[in-house]
Coordinates of C-alpha atoms in Angstrom, one line a residue:
Y865 CA -4.7 -1.5 16.8
T866 CA -3.5 -4.1 19.2
D867 CA -0.5 -4.1 21.6
D868 CA -1.0 -7.7 22.8
H869 CA -0.8 -9.8 19.6
G870 CA -4.5 -9.7 18.9
A871 CA -5.9 -10.6 22.3
T872 CA -7.6 -7.2 22.4
F873 CA -8.1 -4.4 19.9
H874 CA -8.6 -0.6 20.3
L875 CA -10.0 2.1 18.0
S876 CA -7.3 4.6 17.0
Q877 CA -7.7 8.3 16.5
T878 CA -9.5 9.3 13.3
V879 CA -7.1 10.4 10.5
A880 CA -7.5 14.1 9.9
F881 CA -8.1 13.9 6.2
E882 CA -11.7 13.9 5.0
G883 CA -12.3 11.4 2.3
S884 CA -9.5 8.9 3.3
N885 CA -10.7 5.3 3.7
E886 CA -9.8 1.7 2.8
S887 CA -6.5 1.9 4.6
T888 CA -3.7 -0.5 5.0
A889 CA -0.7 -0.1 7.4
A890 CA 2.8 -1.3 7.8
Q891 CA 5.3 -1.1 10.6
L892 CA 8.4 1.0 10.0
T893 CA 11.7 1.2 11.9
N894 CA 11.6 2.5 15.5
N895 CA 8.1 0.9 15.8
S896 CA 6.4 3.7 13.9
L897 CA 3.6 3.0 11.5
M898 CA 2.7 4.1 8.1
M899 CA -1.0 3.9 7.0
N900 CA -1.7 4.2 3.3
S901 CA -5.3 5.2 2.4
R902 CA -7.6 5.6 -0.6
N903 CA -8.3 9.3 -1.3
Q904 CA -12.0 9.9 -2.2
V905 CA -11.3 13.5 -3.2
G906 CA -8.1 13.4 -5.1
K907 CA -5.9 11.4 -7.5
Y908 CA -3.1 10.5 -5.1
R909 CA -2.9 8.2 -2.0
V910 CA -3.1 9.6 1.5
V911 CA -0.3 8.6 3.9
S912 CA -0.5 8.9 7.7
L913 CA 2.4 8.3 10.1
S914 CA 2.2 7.3 13.8
S915 CA 5.0 7.2 16.4
N916 CA 2.8 5.5 19.0
G917 CA 1.6 2.3 17.4
G918 CA -1.4 3.8 15.7
Q919 CA -3.1 5.3 18.7
T920 CA -2.7 8.8 17.1
W921 CA -1.5 10.0 13.8
D922 CA 1.4 12.5 13.9
T923 CA 1.1 13.6 10.3
T924 CA -1.1 13.0 7.3
F925 CA -0.3 14.1 3.7
V926 CA -1.2 13.4 0.1
D927 CA 1.7 11.4 -1.5
H928 CA 2.3 12.7 -5.0
N929 CA 4.6 9.7 -5.6
L930 CA 1.5 7.4 -5.6
P931 CA -1.1 8.2 -8.2
D932 CA -4.5 6.4 -7.8
P933 CA -7.9 6.3 -9.5
I934 CA -9.8 6.2 -6.2
C935 CA -9.3 2.5 -5.5
E936 CA -8.0 0.2 -2.7
G937 CA -4.2 -0.4 -2.4
S938 CA -2.0 -2.8 -0.4
L939 CA 1.0 -2.0 1.7
L940 CA 3.4 -4.5 3.3
N941 CA 6.7 -4.4 5.2
I942 CA 8.9 -7.0 3.4
G943 CA 12.2 -6.6 5.3
T944 CA 15.0 -4.1 6.1
K945 CA 18.0 -2.8 4.4
K946 CA 20.6 -0.4 5.9
G947 CA 18.4 0.0 9.0
K948 CA 15.3 1.1 7.0
S949 CA 12.1 -0.8 6.3
I950 CA 11.6 -2.1 2.8
L951 CA 8.0 -1.5 1.7
A952 CA 5.9 -3.1 -1.1
F953 CA 2.9 -1.2 -2.3
C954 CA 0.4 -2.4 -5.0
N955 CA -2.4 -0.3 -6.6
N956 CA -3.7 0.9 -10.0
V957 CA -1.3 3.7 -10.9
S958 CA -3.7 5.4 -13.4
Q959 CA -5.3 8.5 -12.2
Q960 CA -8.3 8.1 -14.6
H961 CA -9.2 4.4 -14.6
R962 CA -8.8 1.3 -12.6
D963 CA -6.0 -0.2 -14.7
S964 CA -2.3 -0.5 -14.7
L965 CA -2.0 -2.6 -11.5
T966 CA 1.6 -2.0 -10.4
L967 CA 3.8 -3.3 -7.6
Q968 CA 6.2 -0.7 -6.2
I969 CA 9.2 -1.2 -3.8
S970 CA 10.6 1.5 -1.5
Y971 CA 13.9 1.1 0.2
D972 CA 13.5 4.3 2.3
E973 CA 10.2 3.7 4.1
G974 CA 8.0 5.2 1.5
K975 CA 9.8 8.4 0.7
S976 CA 10.4 7.1 -2.8
W977 CA 9.5 4.1 -4.9
K978 CA 12.5 3.0 -6.9
K979 CA 11.3 -0.3 -8.3
R980 CA 8.1 -0.8 -10.3
F981 CA 6.6 -3.9 -11.8
L982 CA 3.6 -3.7 -14.0
I983 CA 1.3 -6.6 -13.0
D984 CA -1.6 -6.1 -15.4
P985 CA -2.1 -3.2 -17.8
K986 CA -5.9 -3.8 -18.2
K987 CA -8.9 -3.2 -16.0
T988 CA -8.0 -4.3 -12.5
A989 CA -9.2 -3.3 -9.0
Y990 CA -8.5 -4.4 -5.5
S991 CA -5.4 -6.3 -4.7
D992 CA -3.7 -7.9 -1.7
I993 CA 0.0 -8.7 -1.4
L994 CA 2.0 -11.1 0.7
K995 CA 5.6 -12.0 1.2
L996 CA 6.2 -15.5 -0.1
S997 CA 10.0 -15.6 0.4
E998 CA 13.0 -13.2 0.7
N999 CA 12.7 -12.3 -3.0
K1000 CA 9.1 -13.1 -4.0
I1001 CA 5.8 -11.3 -3.4
G1002 CA 2.4 -12.9 -4.2
I1003 CA -0.4 -10.6 -5.5
L1004 CA -4.1 -11.6 -5.5
Y1005 CA -6.2 -9.1 -7.5
E1006 CA -9.5 -8.4 -9.3
A1007 CA -9.0 -8.5 -13.0
D1008 CA -10.8 -8.4 -16.4
D1009 CA -13.3 -5.7 -15.2
Y1010 CA -14.2 -7.6 -12.0
K1011 CA -14.8 -10.9 -13.8
E1012 CA -11.8 -12.8 -12.4
I1013 CA -9.6 -13.1 -9.3
R1014 CA -6.0 -13.7 -10.3
F1015 CA -2.9 -14.6 -8.4
T1016 CA 0.7 -13.9 -9.6
V1017 CA 4.1 -14.0 -8.1
V1018 CA 6.7 -11.3 -8.6
K1019 CA 10.4 -11.8 -8.1
W1020 CA 11.3 -8.3 -6.8
Q1021 CA 15.0 -8.7 -6.2

């Protein structure tokens, strides 16, 4: 983590969930952080929350709202609504295979994921997301059983 806009970096406390890795984080309201991690031992994502900028992790849990076939996922803060951070999350929502790449939107800081957009129903893998504008998200992802890198744009609102 960094507290000085990238001039220096520090190693945070290890997340107390064996098998979590390939993590991505997003800032929530009140300067808290959410880290979303791949779960090597289960079929759902691992979520950790920090109230001190990522120095330590207050709580870590398996999020049964986010199925996953043991693959990387991407998390991004894309704005606020009614004082809460709007989050975008992209991963393969199948629990058996790396397929069904889906973009999900949460209006309540990851407690629920009300909007879902199926990006690619076939074999997909790692993805990265970015905010292109107030209503568009770009998704770069591995497709066609690791043979292609694709980019698509989703109008999420």
